[in-house]
Coordinates of N, CA and C in Angstrom, one line a residue:
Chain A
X209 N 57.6 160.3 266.5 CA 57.6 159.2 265.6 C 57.9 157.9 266.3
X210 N 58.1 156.8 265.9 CA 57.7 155.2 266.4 C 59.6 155.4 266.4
X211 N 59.5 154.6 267.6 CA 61.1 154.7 268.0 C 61.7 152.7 267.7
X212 N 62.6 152.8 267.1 CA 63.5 151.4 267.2 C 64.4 151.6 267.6
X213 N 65.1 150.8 268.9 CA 66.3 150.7 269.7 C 66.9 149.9 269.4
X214 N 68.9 149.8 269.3 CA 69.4 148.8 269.0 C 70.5 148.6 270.0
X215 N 70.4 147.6 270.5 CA 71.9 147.6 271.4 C 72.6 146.3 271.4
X216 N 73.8 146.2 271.3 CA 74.8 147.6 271.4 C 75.0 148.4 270.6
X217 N 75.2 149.6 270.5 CA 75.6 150.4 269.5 C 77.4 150.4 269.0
X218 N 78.0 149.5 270.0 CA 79.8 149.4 269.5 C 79.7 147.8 270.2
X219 N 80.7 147.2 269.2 CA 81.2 146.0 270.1 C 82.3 145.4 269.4
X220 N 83.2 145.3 270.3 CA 84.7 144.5 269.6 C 84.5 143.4 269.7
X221 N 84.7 142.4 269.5 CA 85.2 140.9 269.7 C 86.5 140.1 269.2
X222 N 87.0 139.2 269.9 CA 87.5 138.3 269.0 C 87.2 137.6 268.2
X223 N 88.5 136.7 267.2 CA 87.7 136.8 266.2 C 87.4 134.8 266.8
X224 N 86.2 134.3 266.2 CA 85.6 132.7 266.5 C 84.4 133.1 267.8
X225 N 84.4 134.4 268.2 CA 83.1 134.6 269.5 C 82.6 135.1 268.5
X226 N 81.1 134.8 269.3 CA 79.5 135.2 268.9 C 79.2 136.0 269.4
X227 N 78.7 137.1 268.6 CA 77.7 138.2 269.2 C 76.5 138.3 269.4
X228 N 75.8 138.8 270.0 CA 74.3 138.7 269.7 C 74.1 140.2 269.9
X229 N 73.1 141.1 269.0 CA 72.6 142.4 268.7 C 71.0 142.3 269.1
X230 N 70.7 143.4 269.7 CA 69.2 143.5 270.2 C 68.3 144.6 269.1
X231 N 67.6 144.3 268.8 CA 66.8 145.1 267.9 C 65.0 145.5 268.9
X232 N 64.9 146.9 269.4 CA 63.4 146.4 269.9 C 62.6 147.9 269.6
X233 N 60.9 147.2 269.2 CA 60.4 148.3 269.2 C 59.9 149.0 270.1
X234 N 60.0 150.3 270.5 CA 60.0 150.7 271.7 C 58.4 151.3 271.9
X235 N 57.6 151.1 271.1 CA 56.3 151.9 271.5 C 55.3 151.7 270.3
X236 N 55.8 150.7 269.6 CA 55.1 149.8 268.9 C 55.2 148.2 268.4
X237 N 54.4 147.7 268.3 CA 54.5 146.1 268.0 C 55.0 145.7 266.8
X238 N 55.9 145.0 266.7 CA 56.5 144.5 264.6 C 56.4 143.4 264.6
X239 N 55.5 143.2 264.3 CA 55.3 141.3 263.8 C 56.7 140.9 262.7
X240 N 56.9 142.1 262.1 CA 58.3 141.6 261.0 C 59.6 143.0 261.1
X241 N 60.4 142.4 261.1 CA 61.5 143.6 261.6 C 62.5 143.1 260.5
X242 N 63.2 144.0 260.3 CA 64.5 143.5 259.1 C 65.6 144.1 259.5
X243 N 66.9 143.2 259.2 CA 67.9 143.7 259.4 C 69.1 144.0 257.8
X244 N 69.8 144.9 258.2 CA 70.5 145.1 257.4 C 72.0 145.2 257.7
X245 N 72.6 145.3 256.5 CA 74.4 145.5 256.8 C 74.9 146.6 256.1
X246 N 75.5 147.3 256.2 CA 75.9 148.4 255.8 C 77.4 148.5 255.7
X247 N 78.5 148.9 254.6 CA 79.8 148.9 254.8 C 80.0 150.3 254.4
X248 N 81.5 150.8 254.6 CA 81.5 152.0 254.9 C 81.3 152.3 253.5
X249 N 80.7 153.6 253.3 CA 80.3 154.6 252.4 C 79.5 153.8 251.6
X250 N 78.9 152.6 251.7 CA 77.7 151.8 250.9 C 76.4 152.2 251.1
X251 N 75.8 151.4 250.5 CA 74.0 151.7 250.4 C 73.5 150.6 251.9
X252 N 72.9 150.0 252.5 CA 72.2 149.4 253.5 C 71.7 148.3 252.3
X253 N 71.9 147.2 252.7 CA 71.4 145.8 252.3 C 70.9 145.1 253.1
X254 N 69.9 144.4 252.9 CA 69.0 143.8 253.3 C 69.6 142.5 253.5
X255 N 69.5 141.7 254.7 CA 70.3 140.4 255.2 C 69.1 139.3 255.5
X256 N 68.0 139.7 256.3 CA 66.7 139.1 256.0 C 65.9 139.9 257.0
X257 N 64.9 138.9 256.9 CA 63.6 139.3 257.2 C 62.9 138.7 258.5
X258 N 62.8 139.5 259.3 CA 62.5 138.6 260.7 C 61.4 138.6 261.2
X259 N 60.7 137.6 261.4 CA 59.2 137.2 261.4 C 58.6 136.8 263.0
X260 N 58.3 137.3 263.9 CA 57.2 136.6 265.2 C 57.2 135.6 264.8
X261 N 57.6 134.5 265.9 CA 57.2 133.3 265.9 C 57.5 132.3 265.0
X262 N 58.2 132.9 263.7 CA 58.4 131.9 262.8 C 60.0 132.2 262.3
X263 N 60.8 131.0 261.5 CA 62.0 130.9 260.8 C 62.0 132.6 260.0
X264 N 63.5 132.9 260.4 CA 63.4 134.7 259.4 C 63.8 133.9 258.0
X265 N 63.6 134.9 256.8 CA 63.3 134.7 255.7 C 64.7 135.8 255.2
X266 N 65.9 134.7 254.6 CA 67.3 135.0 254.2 C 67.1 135.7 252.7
X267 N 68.0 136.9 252.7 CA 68.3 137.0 251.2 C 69.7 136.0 251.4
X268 N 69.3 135.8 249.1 CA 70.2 135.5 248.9 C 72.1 135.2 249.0
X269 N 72.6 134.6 249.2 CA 73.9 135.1 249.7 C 74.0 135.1 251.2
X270 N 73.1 135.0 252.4 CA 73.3 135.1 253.5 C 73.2 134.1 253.8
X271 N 74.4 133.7 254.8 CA 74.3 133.0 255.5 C 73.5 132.3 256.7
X272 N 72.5 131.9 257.0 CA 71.4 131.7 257.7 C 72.2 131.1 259.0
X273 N 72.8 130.3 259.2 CA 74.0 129.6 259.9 C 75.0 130.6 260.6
X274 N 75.1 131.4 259.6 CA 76.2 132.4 260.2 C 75.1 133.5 261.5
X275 N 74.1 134.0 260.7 CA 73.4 134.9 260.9 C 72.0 135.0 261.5
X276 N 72.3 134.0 262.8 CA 71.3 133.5 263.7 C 69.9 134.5 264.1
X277 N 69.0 134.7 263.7 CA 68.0 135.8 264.0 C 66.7 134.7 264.4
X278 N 66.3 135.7 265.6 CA 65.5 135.2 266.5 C 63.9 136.3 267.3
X279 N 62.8 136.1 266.7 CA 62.0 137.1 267.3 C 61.0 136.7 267.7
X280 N 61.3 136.2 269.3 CA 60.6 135.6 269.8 C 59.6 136.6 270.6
X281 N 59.4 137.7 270.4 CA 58.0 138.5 270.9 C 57.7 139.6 270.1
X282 N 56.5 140.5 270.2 CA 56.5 141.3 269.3 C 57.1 142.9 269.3
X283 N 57.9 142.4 270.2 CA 58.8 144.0 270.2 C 60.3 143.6 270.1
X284 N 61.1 142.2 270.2 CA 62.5 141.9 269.9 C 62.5 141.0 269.4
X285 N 63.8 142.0 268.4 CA 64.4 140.8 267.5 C 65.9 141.0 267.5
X286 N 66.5 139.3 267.4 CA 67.8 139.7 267.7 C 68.9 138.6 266.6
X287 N 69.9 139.5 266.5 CA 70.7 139.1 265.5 C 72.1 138.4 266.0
X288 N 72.4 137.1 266.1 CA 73.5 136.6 266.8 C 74.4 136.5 265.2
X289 N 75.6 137.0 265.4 CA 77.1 136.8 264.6 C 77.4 135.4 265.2
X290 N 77.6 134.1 264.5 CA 78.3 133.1 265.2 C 79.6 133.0 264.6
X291 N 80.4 132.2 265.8 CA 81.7 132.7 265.1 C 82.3 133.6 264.0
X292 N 82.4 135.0 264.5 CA 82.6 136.5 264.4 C 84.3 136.1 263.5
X293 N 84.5 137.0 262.5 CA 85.8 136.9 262.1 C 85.5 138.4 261.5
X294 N 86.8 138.5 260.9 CA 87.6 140.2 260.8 C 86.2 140.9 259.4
X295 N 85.8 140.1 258.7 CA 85.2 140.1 257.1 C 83.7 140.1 258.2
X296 N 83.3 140.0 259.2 CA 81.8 140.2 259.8 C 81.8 141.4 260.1
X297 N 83.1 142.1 260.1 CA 83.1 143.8 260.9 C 81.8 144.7 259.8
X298 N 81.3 145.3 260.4 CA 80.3 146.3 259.6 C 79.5 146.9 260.4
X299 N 78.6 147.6 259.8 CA 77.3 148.5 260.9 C 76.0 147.6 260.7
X300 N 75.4 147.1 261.5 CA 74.5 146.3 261.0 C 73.3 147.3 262.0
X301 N 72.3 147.3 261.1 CA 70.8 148.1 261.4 C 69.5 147.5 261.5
X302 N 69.0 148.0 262.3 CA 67.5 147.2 262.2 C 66.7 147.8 261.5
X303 N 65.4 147.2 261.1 CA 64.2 148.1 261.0 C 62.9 147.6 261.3
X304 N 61.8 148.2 261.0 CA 60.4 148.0 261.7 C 59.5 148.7 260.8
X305 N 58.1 147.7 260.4 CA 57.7 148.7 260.1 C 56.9 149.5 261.1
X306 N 56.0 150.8 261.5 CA 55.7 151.6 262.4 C 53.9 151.2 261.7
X307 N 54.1 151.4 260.7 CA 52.5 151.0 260.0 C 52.6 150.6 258.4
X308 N 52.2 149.3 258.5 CA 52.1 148.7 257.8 C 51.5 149.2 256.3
X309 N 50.6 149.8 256.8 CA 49.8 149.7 255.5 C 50.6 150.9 254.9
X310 N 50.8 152.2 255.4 CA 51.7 153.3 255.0 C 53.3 153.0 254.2
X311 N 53.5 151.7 254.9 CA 55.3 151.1 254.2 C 56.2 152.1 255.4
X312 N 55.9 152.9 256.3 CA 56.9 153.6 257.0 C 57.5 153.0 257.2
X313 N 58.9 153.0 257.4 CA 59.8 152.0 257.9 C 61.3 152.8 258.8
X314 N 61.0 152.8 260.4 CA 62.0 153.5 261.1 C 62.9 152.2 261.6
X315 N 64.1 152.9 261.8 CA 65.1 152.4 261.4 C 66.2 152.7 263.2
X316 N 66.5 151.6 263.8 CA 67.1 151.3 264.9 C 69.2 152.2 264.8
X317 N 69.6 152.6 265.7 CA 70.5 154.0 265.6 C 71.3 152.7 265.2
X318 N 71.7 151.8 264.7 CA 72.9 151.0 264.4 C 73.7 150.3 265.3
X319 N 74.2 149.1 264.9 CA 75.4 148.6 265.7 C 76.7 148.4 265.1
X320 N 78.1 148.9 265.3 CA 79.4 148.5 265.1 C 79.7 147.6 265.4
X321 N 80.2 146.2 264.7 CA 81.1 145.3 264.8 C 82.2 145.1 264.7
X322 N 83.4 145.5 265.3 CA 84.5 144.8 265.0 C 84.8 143.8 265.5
X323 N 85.8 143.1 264.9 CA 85.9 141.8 264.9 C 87.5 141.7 264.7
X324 N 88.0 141.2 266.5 CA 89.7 141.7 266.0 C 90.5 140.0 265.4
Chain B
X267 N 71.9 142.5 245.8 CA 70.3 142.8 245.8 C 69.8 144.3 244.7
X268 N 68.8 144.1 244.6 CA 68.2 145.2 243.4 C 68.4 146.8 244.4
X269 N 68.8 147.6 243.9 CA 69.2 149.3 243.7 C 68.4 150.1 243.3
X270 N 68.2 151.2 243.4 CA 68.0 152.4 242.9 C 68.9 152.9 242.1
X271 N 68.6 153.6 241.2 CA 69.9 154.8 240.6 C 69.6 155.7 241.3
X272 N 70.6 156.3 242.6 CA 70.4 157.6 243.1 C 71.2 158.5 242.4
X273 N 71.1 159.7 242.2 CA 72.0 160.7 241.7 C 72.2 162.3 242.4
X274 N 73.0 163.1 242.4 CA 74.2 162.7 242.3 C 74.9 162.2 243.6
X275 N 75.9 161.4 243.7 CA 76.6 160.3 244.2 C 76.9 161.5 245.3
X276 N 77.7 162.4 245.0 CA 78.1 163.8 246.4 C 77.9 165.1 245.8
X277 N 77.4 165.9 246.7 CA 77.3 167.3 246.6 C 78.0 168.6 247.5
X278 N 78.9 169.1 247.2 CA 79.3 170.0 247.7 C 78.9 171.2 247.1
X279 N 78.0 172.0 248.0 CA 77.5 173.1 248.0 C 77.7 174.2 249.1
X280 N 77.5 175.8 248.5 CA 77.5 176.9 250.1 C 76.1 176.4 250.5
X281 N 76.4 177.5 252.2 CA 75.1 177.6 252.5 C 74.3 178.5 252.2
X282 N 72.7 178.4 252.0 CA 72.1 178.8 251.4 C 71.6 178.5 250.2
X283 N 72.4 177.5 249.6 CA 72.4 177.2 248.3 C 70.7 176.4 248.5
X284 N 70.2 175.9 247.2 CA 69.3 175.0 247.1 C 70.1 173.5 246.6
X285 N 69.1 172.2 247.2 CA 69.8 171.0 246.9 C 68.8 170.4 246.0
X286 N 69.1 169.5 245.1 CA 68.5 169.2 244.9 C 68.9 167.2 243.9
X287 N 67.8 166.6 244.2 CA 68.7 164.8 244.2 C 67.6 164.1 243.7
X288 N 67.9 163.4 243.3 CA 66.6 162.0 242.5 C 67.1 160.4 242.3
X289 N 65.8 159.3 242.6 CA 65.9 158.4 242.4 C 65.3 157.9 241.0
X290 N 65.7 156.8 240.6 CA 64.7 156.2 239.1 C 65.1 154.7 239.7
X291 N 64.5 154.0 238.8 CA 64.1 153.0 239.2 C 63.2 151.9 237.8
X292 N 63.7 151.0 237.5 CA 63.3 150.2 235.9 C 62.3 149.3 236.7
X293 N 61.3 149.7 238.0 CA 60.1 148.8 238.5 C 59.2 150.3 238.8
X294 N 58.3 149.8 238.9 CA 56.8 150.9 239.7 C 56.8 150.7 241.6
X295 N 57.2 151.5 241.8 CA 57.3 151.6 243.5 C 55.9 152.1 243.9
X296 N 55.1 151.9 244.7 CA 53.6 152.2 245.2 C 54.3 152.9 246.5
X297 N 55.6 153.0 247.1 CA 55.5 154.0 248.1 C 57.2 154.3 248.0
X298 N 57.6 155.6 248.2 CA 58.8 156.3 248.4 C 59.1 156.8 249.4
X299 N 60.4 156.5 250.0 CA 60.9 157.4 251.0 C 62.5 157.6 250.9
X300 N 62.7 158.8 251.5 CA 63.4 159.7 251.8 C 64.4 159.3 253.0
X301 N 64.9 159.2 253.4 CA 65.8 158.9 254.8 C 67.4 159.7 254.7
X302 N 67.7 160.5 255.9 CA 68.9 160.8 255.9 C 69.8 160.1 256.9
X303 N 71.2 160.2 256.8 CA 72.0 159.3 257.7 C 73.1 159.8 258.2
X304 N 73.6 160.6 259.2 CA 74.7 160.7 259.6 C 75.4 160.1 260.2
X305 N 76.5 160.0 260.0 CA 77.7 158.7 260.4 C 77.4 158.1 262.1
X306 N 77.4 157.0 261.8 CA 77.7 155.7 262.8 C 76.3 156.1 263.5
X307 N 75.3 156.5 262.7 CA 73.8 155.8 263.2 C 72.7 155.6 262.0
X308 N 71.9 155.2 262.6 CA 70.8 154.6 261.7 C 69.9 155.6 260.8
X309 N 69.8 155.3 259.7 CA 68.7 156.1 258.7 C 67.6 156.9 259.8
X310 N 67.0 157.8 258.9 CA 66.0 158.7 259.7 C 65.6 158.9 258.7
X311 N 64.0 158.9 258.9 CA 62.7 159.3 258.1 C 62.5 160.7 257.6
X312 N 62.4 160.9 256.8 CA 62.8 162.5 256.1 C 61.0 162.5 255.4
X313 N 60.6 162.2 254.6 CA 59.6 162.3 253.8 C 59.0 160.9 253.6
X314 N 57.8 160.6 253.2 CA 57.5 159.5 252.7 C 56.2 159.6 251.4
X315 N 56.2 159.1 250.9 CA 55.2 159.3 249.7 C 54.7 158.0 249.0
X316 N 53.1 158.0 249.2 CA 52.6 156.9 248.6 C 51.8 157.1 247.3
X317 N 51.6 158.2 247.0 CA 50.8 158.2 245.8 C 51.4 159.0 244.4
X318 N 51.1 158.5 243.3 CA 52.0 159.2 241.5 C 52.2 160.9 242.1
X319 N 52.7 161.2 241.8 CA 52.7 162.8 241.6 C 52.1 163.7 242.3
X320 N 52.4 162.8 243.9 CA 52.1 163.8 245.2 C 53.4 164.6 245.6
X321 N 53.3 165.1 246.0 CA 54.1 166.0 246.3 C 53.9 166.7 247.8
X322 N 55.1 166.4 248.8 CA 55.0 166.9 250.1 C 56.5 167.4 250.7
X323 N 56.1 168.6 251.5 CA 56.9 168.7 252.2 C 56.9 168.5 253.7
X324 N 58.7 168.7 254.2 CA 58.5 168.8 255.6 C 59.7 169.8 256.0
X325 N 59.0 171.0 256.5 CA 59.7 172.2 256.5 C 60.9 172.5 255.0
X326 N 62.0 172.8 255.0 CA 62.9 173.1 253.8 C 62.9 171.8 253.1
X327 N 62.4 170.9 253.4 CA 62.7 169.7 252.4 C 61.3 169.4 252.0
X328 N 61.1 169.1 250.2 CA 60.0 168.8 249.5 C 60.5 167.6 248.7
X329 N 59.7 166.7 248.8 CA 60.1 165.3 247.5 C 58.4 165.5 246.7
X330 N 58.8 164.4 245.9 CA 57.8 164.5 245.0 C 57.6 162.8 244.4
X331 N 56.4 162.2 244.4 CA 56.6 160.9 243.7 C 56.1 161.2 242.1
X332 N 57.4 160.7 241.7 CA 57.1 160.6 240.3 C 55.8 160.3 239.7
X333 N 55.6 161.2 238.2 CA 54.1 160.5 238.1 C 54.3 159.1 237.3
X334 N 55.2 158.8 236.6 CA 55.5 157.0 236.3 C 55.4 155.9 237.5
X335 N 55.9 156.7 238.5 CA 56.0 155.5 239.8 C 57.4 154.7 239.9
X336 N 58.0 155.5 239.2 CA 59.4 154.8 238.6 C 60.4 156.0 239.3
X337 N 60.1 157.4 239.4 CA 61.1 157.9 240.0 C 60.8 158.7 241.0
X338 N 61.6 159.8 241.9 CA 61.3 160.4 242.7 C 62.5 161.2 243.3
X339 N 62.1 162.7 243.5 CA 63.2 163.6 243.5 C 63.1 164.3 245.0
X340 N 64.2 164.6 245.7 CA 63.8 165.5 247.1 C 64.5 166.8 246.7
X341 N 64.2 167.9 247.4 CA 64.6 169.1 247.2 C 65.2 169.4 248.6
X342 N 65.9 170.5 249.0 CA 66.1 171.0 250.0 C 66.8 172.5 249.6
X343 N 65.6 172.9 250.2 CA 66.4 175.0 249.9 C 66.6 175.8 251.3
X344 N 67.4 176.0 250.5 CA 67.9 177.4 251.8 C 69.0 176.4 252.8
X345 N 69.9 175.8 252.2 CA 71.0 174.7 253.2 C 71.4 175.4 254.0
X346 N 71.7 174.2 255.4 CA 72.0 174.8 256.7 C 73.5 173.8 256.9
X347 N 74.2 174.1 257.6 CA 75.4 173.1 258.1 C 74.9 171.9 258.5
X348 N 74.2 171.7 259.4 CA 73.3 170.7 259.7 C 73.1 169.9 258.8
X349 N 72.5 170.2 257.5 CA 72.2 169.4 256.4 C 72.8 168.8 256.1
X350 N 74.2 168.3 256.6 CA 75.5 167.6 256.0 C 74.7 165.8 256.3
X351 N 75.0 165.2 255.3 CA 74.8 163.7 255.4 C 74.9 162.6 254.4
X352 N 74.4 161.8 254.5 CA 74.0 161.1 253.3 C 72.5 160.8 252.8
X353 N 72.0 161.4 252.2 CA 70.8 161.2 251.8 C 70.4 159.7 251.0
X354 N 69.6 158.9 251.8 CA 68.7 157.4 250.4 C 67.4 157.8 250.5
X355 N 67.3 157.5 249.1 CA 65.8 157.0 248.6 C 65.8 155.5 249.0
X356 N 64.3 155.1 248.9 CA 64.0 153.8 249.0 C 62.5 153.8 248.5
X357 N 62.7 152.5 248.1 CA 61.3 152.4 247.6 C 61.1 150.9 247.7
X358 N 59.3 151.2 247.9 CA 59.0 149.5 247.9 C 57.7 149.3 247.2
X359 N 58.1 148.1 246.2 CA 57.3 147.5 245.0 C 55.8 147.0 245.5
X360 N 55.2 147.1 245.1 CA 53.6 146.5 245.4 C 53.8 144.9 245.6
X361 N 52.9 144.6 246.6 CA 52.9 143.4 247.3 C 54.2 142.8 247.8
X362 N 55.0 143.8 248.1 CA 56.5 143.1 248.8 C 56.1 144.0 249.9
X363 N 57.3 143.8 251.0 CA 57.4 145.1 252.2 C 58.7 144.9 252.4
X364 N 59.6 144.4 251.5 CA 61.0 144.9 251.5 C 61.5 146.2 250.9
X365 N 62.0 146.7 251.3 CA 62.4 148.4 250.6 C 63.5 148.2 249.9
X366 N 64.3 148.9 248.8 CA 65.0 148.9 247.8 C 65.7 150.1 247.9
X367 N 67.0 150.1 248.1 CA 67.4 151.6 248.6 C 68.6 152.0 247.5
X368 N 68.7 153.2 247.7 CA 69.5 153.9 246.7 C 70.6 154.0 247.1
X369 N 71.4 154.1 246.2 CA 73.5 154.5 247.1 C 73.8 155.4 247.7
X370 N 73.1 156.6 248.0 CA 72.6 157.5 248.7 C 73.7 159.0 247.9
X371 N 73.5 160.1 248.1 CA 73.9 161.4 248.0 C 74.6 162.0 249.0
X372 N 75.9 161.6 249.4 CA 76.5 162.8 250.4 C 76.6 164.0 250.1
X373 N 76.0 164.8 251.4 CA 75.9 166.4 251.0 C 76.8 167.2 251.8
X374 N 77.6 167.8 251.5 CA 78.6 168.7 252.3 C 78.3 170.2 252.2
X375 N 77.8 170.3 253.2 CA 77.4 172.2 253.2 C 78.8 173.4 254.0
X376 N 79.1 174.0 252.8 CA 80.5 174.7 253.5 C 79.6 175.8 254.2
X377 N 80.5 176.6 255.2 CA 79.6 177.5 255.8 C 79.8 178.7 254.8

């Protein structure tokens, strides 16, 4: 099946640093990749929508400013935390679609954030 | 953001048992899927379903899309230890390509 990579899979930080998370598709092209946040024992929520070549497309509630996303080719996209604080800690996930027209949608192994 | 009703929330079953879990949903989804998750990695593609009242499996696991388009059930028989996780549905509405996920099903299979 269509593989999505995420790295890093763990990262501490302090807290006022920026992280930046790599999302890429490994053996297919995503013109739009999404990312999500996940908290422990929750459902996966949608943070936005990240588009080739153009501004990603925020839900609600997200901080655009906070939640710098960037997909400048058609296999990465990447998610920068700016100024990281203790309330940013979560699992944050990529996704992709593999084929479009099907809606398949595989899903990058996750990244841990702490934020000390 | 908008949910699924997944049900039930945890399952604790033996092995060998049969499983069995459903999504609903107060919109028409034109495609369903299935994804399992074990701790501190990413969803994994279990089933996918795009049409009313298809029904597919993949080895011990069978889902089924609702014939309203509104719900959708996965099965799993004959549990293995392995099977331990959290199970989501998701689903995504005609002319969007955001998916809509459920609160998912943890399954605990005793040996």
């Amino acid at each position: 099946g269509a593989v999505v990579s995420q790295h890093p899979s763990r990262v501490i930080c302090k807290s006022g640093t920026s992280v930046k998370i790599e999302c890429r598709s490994l053996d297919f092209q995503a013109t739009t990749m999404f990312w999500y946040r996940q908290f422990p024992k929750q459902s996966l929520m949608l943070m936005a929508t990240s588009n080739e070549g153009s501004k990603a497309t925020y839900e609600q509630g997200v901080e655009k400013d906070k939640f710098l996303i960037n997909h400048a080719s058609l296999t990465l996209s990447t998610l920068t935390v700016t100024s990281a604080h203790p309330e940013d800690s979560s699992f944050y996930i990529c996704s992709a679609f593999a084929d479009r027209v099907t809606g398949e949608l595989f899903f990058g192994e996750g990244s841990r954030l702490t934020v000390l | 953001g908008q949910q699924l009703n997944q049900s039930p929330q945890s399952m604790f079953i033996q092995e060998g048992e049969d499983v069995s879990m459903n999504c609903t949903s107060s919109s028409i989804f034109n495609t369903w899927l299935w994804y399992k998750q074990d701790p501190g990695e990413g969803p994994v593609l279990l089933i996918a379903l795009y049409k009313a009242g298809e029904l597919t499996s993949n080895g011990r696991l069978t889902a089924q899309f609702g014939i309203t388009r509104k719900d959708s059930f996965l099965n799993i028989s004959a549990s293995i230890p392995s099977d331990v996780g959290i199970y989501f549905c998701a689903g995504q509405e005609g002319g969007s390509e955001k998916l809509v996920f459920g609160k998912g099903t943890k399954l605990t299979v005793n040996p």
